[in-house]
XYZ file of C-alpha atoms in Angstrom:
669
model
C -7.260 39.613 24.289
C -6.624 35.926 24.904
C -3.233 35.259 26.441
C -3.109 31.556 25.521
C -3.957 30.187 22.094
C -3.980 26.529 21.077
C -3.326 25.868 17.369
C -3.659 22.498 15.608
C -1.479 21.821 12.549
C -3.198 19.451 10.115
C -2.209 18.333 6.633
C -0.979 15.560 4.376
C 2.275 13.779 5.131
C 5.316 15.569 3.737
C 3.722 19.028 3.473
C 6.053 20.651 6.012
C 3.999 20.756 9.231
C 6.948 19.909 11.450
C 9.154 22.379 9.555
C 6.594 25.134 10.181
C 6.437 24.304 13.898
C 10.230 24.332 14.084
C 10.354 27.690 12.286
C 7.699 29.286 14.524
C 8.495 27.732 17.900
C 12.185 26.976 17.509
C 11.617 23.323 18.389
C 13.906 20.606 17.209
C 11.356 18.105 15.950
C 12.574 15.947 13.065
C 11.865 17.330 9.586
C 11.437 14.684 6.900
C 9.816 14.299 3.510
C 8.412 10.800 3.988
C 4.755 10.003 4.746
C 4.354 9.044 8.374
C 7.325 10.918 9.897
C 4.936 12.502 12.430
C 3.618 9.473 14.234
C 2.357 11.230 17.395
C 1.216 14.672 18.441
C 4.203 16.999 18.813
C 3.955 20.230 20.725
C 5.844 23.499 20.363
C 5.307 26.857 22.085
C 6.261 30.437 21.298
C 5.232 33.963 22.215
C 3.954 36.451 19.664
C 3.085 39.993 20.740
C 2.659 38.948 24.346
C 0.416 35.972 23.533
C 1.505 32.396 24.274
C 0.776 30.201 21.273
C 0.829 26.422 21.594
C 1.276 24.462 18.354
C 0.111 20.848 18.137
C 1.612 18.988 15.173
C -0.941 16.298 14.321
C -0.026 13.119 12.408
C 0.031 13.597 8.652
C -3.027 12.133 6.950
C -4.554 12.077 3.469
C -8.183 11.913 4.630
C -10.379 11.980 7.727
C -11.450 8.345 7.658
C -10.555 6.087 10.584
C -8.721 3.246 8.880
C -5.194 4.039 10.131
C -3.789 4.998 13.523
C -2.705 8.401 12.171
C -6.185 9.138 10.834
C -7.815 8.164 14.125
C -5.447 10.291 16.228
C -5.901 13.368 14.047
C -9.644 13.023 13.599
C -10.333 12.351 17.285
C -8.319 15.424 18.224
C -10.210 17.631 15.765
C -13.564 16.221 16.858
C -13.120 16.036 20.636
C -10.314 18.313 21.827
C -10.418 22.040 22.490
C -8.421 24.366 20.246
C -8.685 27.886 18.907
C -7.331 27.661 15.368
C -6.683 24.933 12.810
C -3.896 25.479 10.300
C -4.416 23.386 7.180
C -0.901 23.082 5.753
C -0.930 22.633 1.985
C 1.934 21.725 -0.352
C 1.221 24.033 -3.284
C 3.219 21.834 -5.667
C 0.484 19.218 -5.120
C -2.448 21.545 -4.575
C -5.209 19.356 -6.033
C -4.342 16.364 -3.864
C -3.793 18.446 -0.713
C -7.115 20.279 -1.035
C -8.853 16.906 -0.650
C -8.221 17.125 3.107
C -9.311 20.782 3.105
C -12.634 19.709 1.631
C -13.062 17.114 4.382
C -12.285 19.684 7.090
C -14.968 21.939 5.635
C -17.401 19.000 5.578
C -16.657 18.471 9.273
C -17.580 22.108 9.964
C -14.010 23.201 10.669
C -12.980 26.515 9.097
C -9.191 26.400 8.934
C -6.554 28.914 7.977
C -5.126 27.669 4.693
C -1.322 27.781 4.814
C 0.343 27.500 1.405
C 3.822 26.034 1.884
C 6.613 25.496 -0.692
C 5.480 28.491 -2.728
C 9.087 29.132 -3.767
C 9.293 25.649 -5.312
C 6.124 26.314 -7.295
C 7.507 29.647 -8.491
C 10.765 27.995 -9.571
C 8.681 25.590 -11.648
C 7.102 28.551 -13.461
C 3.745 28.730 -11.670
C 2.042 30.832 -9.039
C -1.211 30.703 -7.059
C -3.854 33.415 -7.134
C -4.470 33.776 -3.382
C -7.414 36.111 -3.829
C -9.359 33.643 -5.976
C -8.534 30.830 -3.556
C -9.766 32.884 -0.588
C -12.983 33.775 -2.445
C -13.656 30.217 -3.609
C -13.157 28.598 -0.183
C -14.144 31.651 1.933
C -11.100 31.011 4.130
C -8.036 33.090 5.069
C -5.006 32.059 3.012
C -1.372 32.690 3.954
C 1.616 31.942 1.703
C 4.840 30.905 3.418
C 8.128 29.127 2.881
C 9.038 27.302 6.088
C 12.555 26.485 4.928
C 13.322 30.100 3.951
C 11.301 31.434 6.944
C 9.151 33.655 4.736
C 5.577 34.647 5.629
C 5.848 33.503 9.272
C 4.927 36.880 10.794
C 1.816 37.124 8.586
C 0.884 33.590 9.660
C 1.241 34.433 13.374
C -0.796 37.599 12.841
C -3.561 35.594 11.134
C -3.559 33.074 13.998
C -4.112 35.930 16.494
C -6.896 37.493 14.438
C -8.800 34.205 14.032
C -8.361 33.202 17.691
C -9.619 36.581 18.959
C -12.539 36.741 16.543
C -11.164 39.725 14.628
C -11.118 37.493 11.512
C -14.006 35.075 11.124
C -13.617 32.507 8.329
C -16.961 31.570 6.772
C -15.943 28.399 4.977
C -17.986 26.982 2.119
C -20.049 23.807 2.225
C -18.576 21.568 -0.504
C -21.255 20.331 -2.893
C -21.112 17.355 -5.210
C -23.079 15.645 -7.970
C -26.858 15.826 -7.995
C -27.194 12.141 -7.112
C -24.879 12.400 -4.115
C -26.465 15.632 -2.888
C -29.928 14.041 -3.118
C -28.689 11.088 -1.055
C -27.183 13.411 1.572
C -30.373 15.515 1.743
C -32.555 12.435 2.137
C -30.486 11.133 5.042
C -30.358 14.579 6.667
C -34.155 14.611 6.526
C -34.259 11.174 8.149
C -31.930 12.434 10.888
C -33.855 15.646 11.515
C -34.851 14.622 15.040
C -31.541 12.995 15.926
C -29.337 14.770 18.449
C -25.642 14.292 17.653
C -22.607 16.310 18.688
C -21.024 16.362 15.219
C -21.801 18.279 12.061
C -24.769 16.317 10.671
C -23.822 16.655 7.024
C -20.324 15.297 7.736
C -21.826 12.513 9.855
C -24.135 11.495 6.986
C -21.303 11.501 4.442
C -19.221 9.270 6.717
C -22.143 6.860 7.039
C -22.322 6.691 3.248
C -18.552 6.113 3.157
C -18.967 3.138 5.470
C -16.680 4.668 8.083
C -16.370 1.994 10.807
C -16.202 4.314 13.838
C -19.116 6.477 12.724
C -21.226 3.432 11.874
C -20.568 1.989 15.333
C -21.475 5.290 16.966
C -24.630 5.602 14.859
C -25.801 2.133 15.893
C -25.397 3.079 19.545
C -26.731 6.633 19.564
C -29.293 7.135 16.782
C -32.943 6.689 17.696
C -33.946 5.659 14.163
C -30.733 3.775 13.384
C -32.438 0.766 11.799
C -34.508 2.894 9.428
C -31.515 5.052 8.502
C -29.277 2.058 7.725
C -31.996 0.532 5.546
C -32.150 3.786 3.580
C -28.343 3.805 3.235
C -28.449 0.302 1.728
C -31.026 1.455 -0.838
C -28.895 4.500 -1.730
C -25.744 2.402 -1.898
C -27.290 -0.156 -4.236
C -28.671 2.515 -6.576
C -25.472 4.596 -6.805
C -23.128 1.626 -7.130
C -25.268 0.202 -9.911
C -25.281 3.537 -11.741
C -21.596 4.440 -11.343
C -20.113 0.898 -11.449
C -17.959 1.340 -8.334
C -18.372 1.095 -4.576
C -19.908 4.110 -2.819
C -16.808 5.168 -0.785
C -14.759 5.316 -3.991
C -17.487 7.332 -5.716
C -17.545 9.878 -2.857
C -13.736 10.066 -2.863
C -13.812 10.699 -6.606
C -16.315 13.528 -6.118
C -14.003 15.161 -3.567
C -10.999 14.771 -5.865
C -12.938 16.363 -8.724
C -14.059 19.247 -6.494
C -10.487 19.837 -5.258
C -8.993 19.528 -8.757
C -11.414 22.087 -10.167
C -10.347 24.600 -7.514
C -6.662 23.894 -8.153
C -7.086 24.481 -11.890
C -8.781 27.844 -11.216
C -6.084 29.244 -8.955
C -2.813 27.918 -10.410
C -1.407 30.296 -13.008
C 1.656 30.004 -15.239
C 4.132 32.854 -14.804
C 6.055 34.542 -17.598
C 9.332 33.795 -15.838
C 11.534 31.032 -17.217
C 11.620 28.286 -14.572
C 15.040 27.756 -13.003
C 16.487 24.322 -13.547
C 17.349 22.770 -10.182
C 19.276 19.603 -9.334
C 16.165 17.408 -9.529
C 15.333 18.769 -12.978
C 18.835 18.004 -14.247
C 18.782 14.432 -12.934
C 15.221 13.875 -14.183
C 16.366 14.560 -17.743
C 18.021 11.154 -17.584
C 15.862 9.319 -15.034
C 12.453 10.068 -16.591
C 13.589 10.020 -20.217
C 12.498 6.638 -21.626
C 15.670 6.139 -23.696
C 17.999 6.493 -20.709
C 15.562 5.987 -17.832
C 14.432 2.456 -18.732
C 17.978 0.998 -18.912
C 18.792 2.805 -15.663
C 15.665 1.320 -14.066
C 16.609 -2.239 -15.062
C 20.206 -1.717 -13.920
C 19.067 -0.439 -10.524
C 16.639 -3.341 -10.075
C 19.321 -5.867 -11.032
C 21.743 -4.314 -8.534
C 19.072 -4.479 -5.825
C 18.600 -8.216 -6.368
C 22.345 -8.827 -6.670
C 23.098 -7.047 -3.395
C 20.160 -8.757 -1.714
C 21.492 -12.255 -2.311
C 25.172 -11.469 -1.819
C 24.603 -9.767 1.541
C 21.967 -12.163 2.882
C 23.761 -15.466 2.166
C 25.944 -15.675 5.343
C 23.071 -14.574 7.606
C 20.712 -17.137 6.039
C 23.316 -19.878 6.542
C 23.556 -18.969 10.225
C 19.761 -19.060 10.711
C 19.649 -22.399 8.878
C 22.210 -23.847 11.278
C 20.047 -22.721 14.221
C 16.769 -24.210 12.958
C 18.267 -27.128 11.031
C 20.847 -28.408 13.512
C 21.152 -26.653 16.873
C 17.484 -26.522 17.902
C 16.523 -30.038 16.651
C 19.568 -31.525 18.420
C 18.753 -29.567 21.560
C 15.119 -30.773 21.522
C 16.131 -34.382 20.873
C 18.639 -34.421 23.740
C 16.937 -32.275 26.353
C 13.348 -33.413 25.711
C 14.034 -37.092 25.041
C 11.516 -38.046 27.737
C 8.645 -36.793 25.536
C 6.620 -39.229 23.434
C 7.898 -39.718 19.884
C 4.929 -37.979 18.270
C 5.554 -34.809 20.324
C 9.234 -34.778 19.374
C 8.158 -35.246 15.754
C 5.662 -32.382 16.089
C 8.340 -30.034 17.428
C 11.128 -31.023 15.029
C 9.269 -32.089 11.869
C 6.332 -29.726 12.251
C 7.226 -26.516 14.079
C 11.008 -26.145 13.648
C 11.190 -27.559 10.110
C 8.191 -25.568 8.847
C 8.893 -22.222 10.490
C 12.667 -22.595 10.140
C 12.415 -23.195 6.409
C 10.741 -19.790 6.099
C 12.843 -17.880 8.636
C 15.948 -18.753 6.613
C 14.717 -16.218 4.056
C 14.183 -13.433 6.590
C 17.577 -11.824 5.725
C 16.692 -11.912 2.015
C 13.430 -10.085 2.575
C 14.902 -7.717 5.135
C 17.720 -6.598 2.846
C 15.398 -6.329 -0.172
C 12.927 -4.167 1.767
C 15.829 -2.086 3.107
C 17.162 -1.370 -0.380
C 13.683 -0.650 -1.785
C 13.012 1.746 1.116
C 16.211 3.623 0.234
C 15.031 4.003 -3.363
C 11.628 5.160 -2.115
C 13.012 7.695 0.339
C 15.486 9.227 -2.117
C 12.595 10.005 -4.466
C 13.531 7.509 -7.174
C 10.457 5.238 -7.036
C 8.137 8.146 -7.809
C 10.249 8.742 -10.931
C 9.969 5.062 -11.821
C 6.182 5.416 -11.756
C 6.287 8.523 -13.959
C 8.785 6.865 -16.303
C 6.351 4.102 -17.209
C 3.289 6.340 -17.647
C 3.343 6.566 -21.452
C 4.341 2.923 -21.699
C 1.272 1.885 -19.675
C -1.008 3.610 -22.158
C 0.004 1.046 -24.786
C -1.790 -1.560 -22.673
C -4.997 0.383 -22.071
C -3.914 1.774 -18.704
C -2.583 5.103 -17.448
C 0.183 6.081 -15.072
C -2.226 5.808 -12.143
C -1.887 2.014 -12.429
C 1.867 2.168 -11.874
C 1.747 3.080 -8.198
C -0.454 0.112 -7.123
C 1.716 -2.201 -9.224
C 4.898 -0.944 -7.566
C 3.238 -1.445 -4.171
C 2.479 -4.996 -5.324
C 6.182 -5.853 -5.166
C 5.843 -5.586 -1.402
C 2.395 -7.142 -0.975
C -0.535 -7.576 -3.356
C -3.159 -6.792 -0.707
C -2.375 -3.085 -0.074
C -1.716 -2.774 -3.810
C -5.335 -3.762 -4.502
C -6.577 -1.264 -1.908
C -4.367 1.449 -3.439
C -6.497 1.336 -6.604
C -9.113 3.325 -4.649
C -7.315 6.534 -5.603
C -7.874 5.858 -9.324
C -10.650 7.911 -10.895
C -11.406 5.546 -13.761
C -13.529 2.626 -12.561
C -12.523 0.596 -15.638
C -8.783 1.038 -15.142
C -9.259 0.428 -11.430
C -10.888 -2.953 -12.063
C -8.287 -3.986 -14.652
C -5.437 -2.935 -12.353
C -6.710 -4.933 -9.390
C -7.115 -8.001 -11.632
C -3.525 -7.862 -12.906
C -1.878 -7.102 -9.543
C -1.689 -10.793 -8.463
C 0.904 -11.370 -11.214
C 3.123 -8.668 -9.723
C 5.588 -10.776 -7.778
C 5.130 -9.938 -4.092
C 7.752 -10.461 -1.402
C 5.955 -13.597 -0.195
C 6.961 -15.464 -3.362
C 10.621 -14.555 -2.952
C 11.444 -17.413 -0.505
C 10.245 -19.935 -3.117
C 12.312 -18.320 -5.882
C 15.352 -18.078 -3.632
C 15.162 -21.709 -2.553
C 14.931 -23.149 -6.070
C 17.387 -20.647 -7.548
C 19.933 -21.558 -4.840
C 19.605 -25.271 -5.645
C 19.490 -25.181 -9.449
C 20.779 -21.771 -10.605
C 23.312 -20.789 -7.955
C 25.569 -18.798 -10.272
C 22.659 -16.923 -11.849
C 20.301 -16.407 -8.884
C 19.806 -12.672 -9.388
C 19.248 -13.043 -13.138
C 16.746 -15.911 -12.785
C 14.742 -14.181 -10.062
C 14.822 -10.855 -11.912
C 13.471 -12.715 -14.977
C 10.564 -14.060 -12.934
C 9.680 -10.552 -11.782
C 9.898 -9.375 -15.391
C 7.697 -12.275 -16.586
C 5.034 -11.384 -14.027
C 4.967 -7.759 -15.167
C 4.916 -8.724 -18.842
C 1.968 -11.106 -18.427
C 0.070 -8.663 -16.210
C 0.357 -5.975 -18.888
C -0.637 -8.461 -21.572
C -3.746 -9.340 -19.551
C -4.472 -5.623 -19.115
C -4.251 -5.117 -22.875
C -6.720 -7.964 -23.503
C -9.149 -6.813 -20.799
C -9.040 -3.203 -22.037
C -10.474 -4.408 -25.360
C -13.560 -5.766 -23.604
C -14.224 -2.956 -21.108
C -15.548 0.477 -21.926
C -12.845 3.026 -21.178
C -13.488 6.123 -19.065
C -10.248 8.091 -19.128
C -8.760 9.780 -16.087
C -6.183 12.490 -15.489
C -2.962 11.160 -13.981
C -1.116 13.045 -11.232
C 2.000 11.821 -9.438
C 4.228 13.446 -6.850
C 7.842 13.951 -7.864
C 9.553 14.926 -4.597
C 12.965 16.525 -4.616
C 15.885 14.118 -4.500
C 17.455 13.792 -1.083
C 19.724 11.563 0.932
C 17.679 8.820 2.575
C 16.521 9.354 6.151
C 17.920 6.295 7.896
C 15.273 6.464 10.619
C 12.574 6.265 7.970
C 14.325 3.508 5.990
C 14.902 1.371 9.076
C 11.334 1.957 10.278
C 9.841 0.929 6.933
C 12.076 -2.145 6.797
C 11.130 -3.088 10.342
C 7.409 -2.865 9.525
C 7.816 -5.313 6.619
C 10.117 -7.674 8.563
C 7.779 -7.616 11.553
C 4.865 -8.608 9.323
C 6.908 -11.496 7.899
C 7.895 -12.710 11.377
C 4.287 -12.382 12.511
C 3.166 -14.630 9.660
C 5.909 -17.110 10.524
C 4.666 -17.209 14.111
C 0.977 -17.485 13.260
C -0.184 -18.535 9.789
C 2.921 -20.501 8.810
C 3.192 -22.124 12.244
C -0.468 -23.189 12.116
C -0.138 -24.543 8.573
C 3.102 -26.359 9.451
C 1.387 -28.119 12.356
C -1.611 -28.943 10.146
C 0.654 -30.327 7.421
C 2.505 -32.364 10.065
C -0.808 -33.833 11.269
C -1.872 -34.790 7.732
C 1.574 -36.290 7.125
C 1.342 -38.318 10.367
C -2.177 -39.720 9.916
C -3.534 -42.313 9.797
C -1.759 -43.648 12.860
C 1.084 -46.011 12.154
C 2.095 -44.719 8.706
C 5.600 -43.511 8.032
C 5.850 -39.738 8.421
C 5.227 -37.845 5.168
C 4.890 -41.055 3.179
C 2.608 -41.529 0.200
C 0.300 -43.563 2.470
C -0.414 -40.577 4.716
C -3.498 -38.416 4.236
C -1.492 -35.644 2.634
C 0.218 -38.197 0.390
C -3.141 -39.386 -0.964
C -4.169 -35.802 -1.777
C -0.884 -35.095 -3.537
C -0.935 -38.291 -5.601
C -4.361 -37.410 -6.997
C -2.875 -34.244 -8.530
C 0.306 -35.745 -9.985
C -1.221 -36.300 -13.486
C -1.865 -32.543 -13.744
C 1.759 -31.668 -12.984
C 3.556 -34.499 -14.783
C 3.584 -32.574 -18.112
C 5.547 -29.887 -16.220
C 8.177 -32.415 -15.189
C 6.878 -32.618 -11.603
C 6.019 -36.147 -10.525
C 6.474 -35.960 -6.748
C 3.426 -35.189 -4.629
C 5.118 -33.150 -1.890
C 5.868 -29.973 -3.910
C 2.334 -30.194 -5.311
C 0.834 -30.246 -1.825
C 3.000 -27.241 -0.928
C 1.325 -25.276 -3.735
C -2.127 -26.127 -2.342
C -1.269 -24.704 1.082
C 0.473 -21.795 -0.611
C -2.962 -20.486 -1.552
C -3.252 -19.304 2.069
C -0.035 -17.274 1.821
C 2.794 -17.789 -0.623
C 5.399 -18.051 2.161
C 3.592 -21.219 3.245
C 4.952 -23.056 0.164
C 8.426 -23.160 1.697
C 6.986 -23.796 5.165
C 5.119 -26.835 3.846
C 8.226 -28.149 2.100
C 10.039 -27.742 5.400
C 7.371 -29.688 7.278
C 7.492 -32.517 4.702
C 11.236 -32.698 4.014
C 12.771 -31.386 7.250
C 15.651 -28.898 7.520
C 16.811 -26.729 4.642
C 19.655 -29.188 4.072
C 17.128 -32.002 3.643
C 14.955 -29.821 1.419
C 17.883 -29.006 -0.868
C 18.954 -32.646 -1.065
C 15.397 -33.824 -1.793
C 14.658 -31.157 -4.379
C 17.901 -31.818 -6.235
C 16.824 -35.468 -6.607
C 13.211 -34.735 -7.539
C 13.583 -31.765 -9.887
C 15.670 -31.002 -12.923
C 16.607 -27.388 -13.761
C 13.808 -27.427 -16.351
C 11.094 -28.643 -13.964
C 12.398 -26.359 -11.197
C 11.978 -23.380 -13.509
C 8.460 -24.552 -14.381
C 7.628 -24.844 -10.658
C 8.875 -21.307 -10.005
C 6.816 -19.964 -12.906
C 3.731 -21.819 -11.665
C 4.259 -20.332 -8.186
C 4.467 -16.880 -9.757
C 1.261 -17.170 -11.758
C -1.176 -19.482 -9.995
C -4.028 -18.308 -7.755
C -3.661 -15.241 -5.492
C -3.442 -15.745 -1.740
C -6.743 -15.674 0.154
C -6.092 -12.160 1.488
C -5.676 -10.822 -2.066
C -8.832 -12.652 -3.189
C -10.747 -11.053 -0.308
C -9.368 -7.608 -1.207
C -10.427 -7.966 -4.856
C -13.896 -9.059 -3.764
C -14.217 -6.108 -1.396
C -12.962 -3.530 -3.877
C -14.844 -4.857 -6.921
C -18.046 -5.429 -4.945
C -18.645 -8.827 -6.546
C -17.424 -12.423 -6.285
C -17.332 -12.788 -10.054
C -14.056 -10.884 -10.370
C -12.016 -12.851 -7.801
C -13.433 -16.054 -9.304
C -12.448 -14.807 -12.765
C -8.980 -14.041 -11.390
C -8.589 -17.549 -9.941
C -9.695 -19.283 -13.146
C -7.613 -17.207 -15.563
C -4.511 -17.403 -13.372
C -4.662 -21.172 -12.835
C -5.091 -21.748 -16.559
C -2.316 -19.305 -17.478
C 0.038 -20.698 -14.822
C -0.237 -24.233 -16.221
C 0.092 -23.168 -19.876
C 3.071 -20.846 -19.300
C 4.831 -23.321 -16.976
C 4.377 -26.033 -19.619
C 5.868 -23.757 -22.273
C 8.793 -22.784 -20.048
C 9.492 -26.424 -19.220
C 9.623 -27.492 -22.855
C 11.679 -24.497 -23.970
C 14.091 -25.041 -21.077
C 14.586 -28.675 -22.146
C 15.886 -27.394 -25.474
C 18.319 -25.044 -23.726
C 19.697 -27.022 -20.782
């Protein structure tokens, strides 16, 4: 008998891999219920019946693509490292979604032991799993456990020994899909008949069809008939995408989801026991009930914005004093020997542009921190479920809610998140309405104008802008749903148990968002600020940022378009043009043209009225998406016509709505 066994633990985030390793090996690795808690391989060891068993806790992943660091680490280990057994840890309360990874492991040629965790939670909900049917369907050993209650651990260790020693030999099925996809796979396998590769050929072919970057790169280097094979893939891709009206990777993902869901439906059975009502169930009676849940949702969101501005104000003032006074004075005094244009570049270009954006770093940091708390406690999943029925009124389903909620952080990943939607029609509509979900990049613009013109009602005004964006996005969805043929989908959403937030997770998530913002400030916004400075300085001899500069000429040409909105100064108009690159750039451009935040506030208060300021904020909310969002829509829709449609409809709507807001506001103020 082998005296040393190496076991890999694979599974989705939040399925309990680390908890199982802690229970078996007595390690003290952190146990959390947030995706991404296992960032690296973690190792635990224990002895069972005289055999040393080494457990390797791989990063939690949803699929075996190579788009994220976690996916690459896990996949490379499974493909290239030596191990004896793979445990596929499955959260039985989300069986359909978790089996997606099981299907991919089987495609790869790996025959894992299926470990069903959280079975007690499923039983409390009034359901059970027929293990025998599951074993027969997948032709894999299945073990039920509860890591928290330490149930089923001896059976699991016994199964590990039997598989490692060859006493138990899992067969593992070959997942099969639609006739069209199977024909495509068979054709490519025939083309690759003479190719010598170290991986399972069927899995390799599927990854080529999925446009997996690492596999494509490897195929180009190693395949003898690579050119012929890639030509055939293009033919297959064009035919299937034309037939199914979605990109090929999404079609393959949908096939896997369908395969996994069918298995889940076969093996999950309702028990005759009356489910016990736990704490989450009691709270959910209020949180997910539309009559109480919707007011609670709006109250929570209002409190988030209120706390954001109250807590960030002193920190923002300090940063403003650094970029607006200390650093410019330091540069002027200590670098006085430099030519005037270089001093102007540093002060008027770099410090004014970047500083104007960095002032809002505390606002974004605190907002992301508070939103991460809501996410980690389990509330945001409830918010998505709460709005499910409401979304159906607009021709969408609950599956659209999750991308839209992600859009509050950034529209780009929100567009990519639509990949998980089964309905191609709802997927397209959702990605087209996401740009009106107010992302964090717009917040500096709102905050600046709200601080100048609506100081006592900042939270209310900014909350109203977020609400307006959602309202118009749903209105657009309703209109588009009348023109597109609907193909309904089944909506699933995880409702994790409520828990106190993990501060490590909250701080890590906040840091990721803040780091991205600082990175933009140091790259995109810095580059744009310098470019704006150059346009405001040329031609040589003109007064900086005057109407005679190059940028002044561009802005003046557009004034007639914005005059009906109460905006007759060219500088804020130019800021909107550069804001198409990234919405944070709007404030950066204003900083480069006006100077410090103090100068910006003074200038804006002279140029705008409360009515025109509100119109400007609304226009910023609704006009064209940033270039990264446009690129994402193009990639996910597979055509330029949809991003172009998005640009046209949003520009038109932005002008019309801003005009209406301006005229209504004149009657109020």
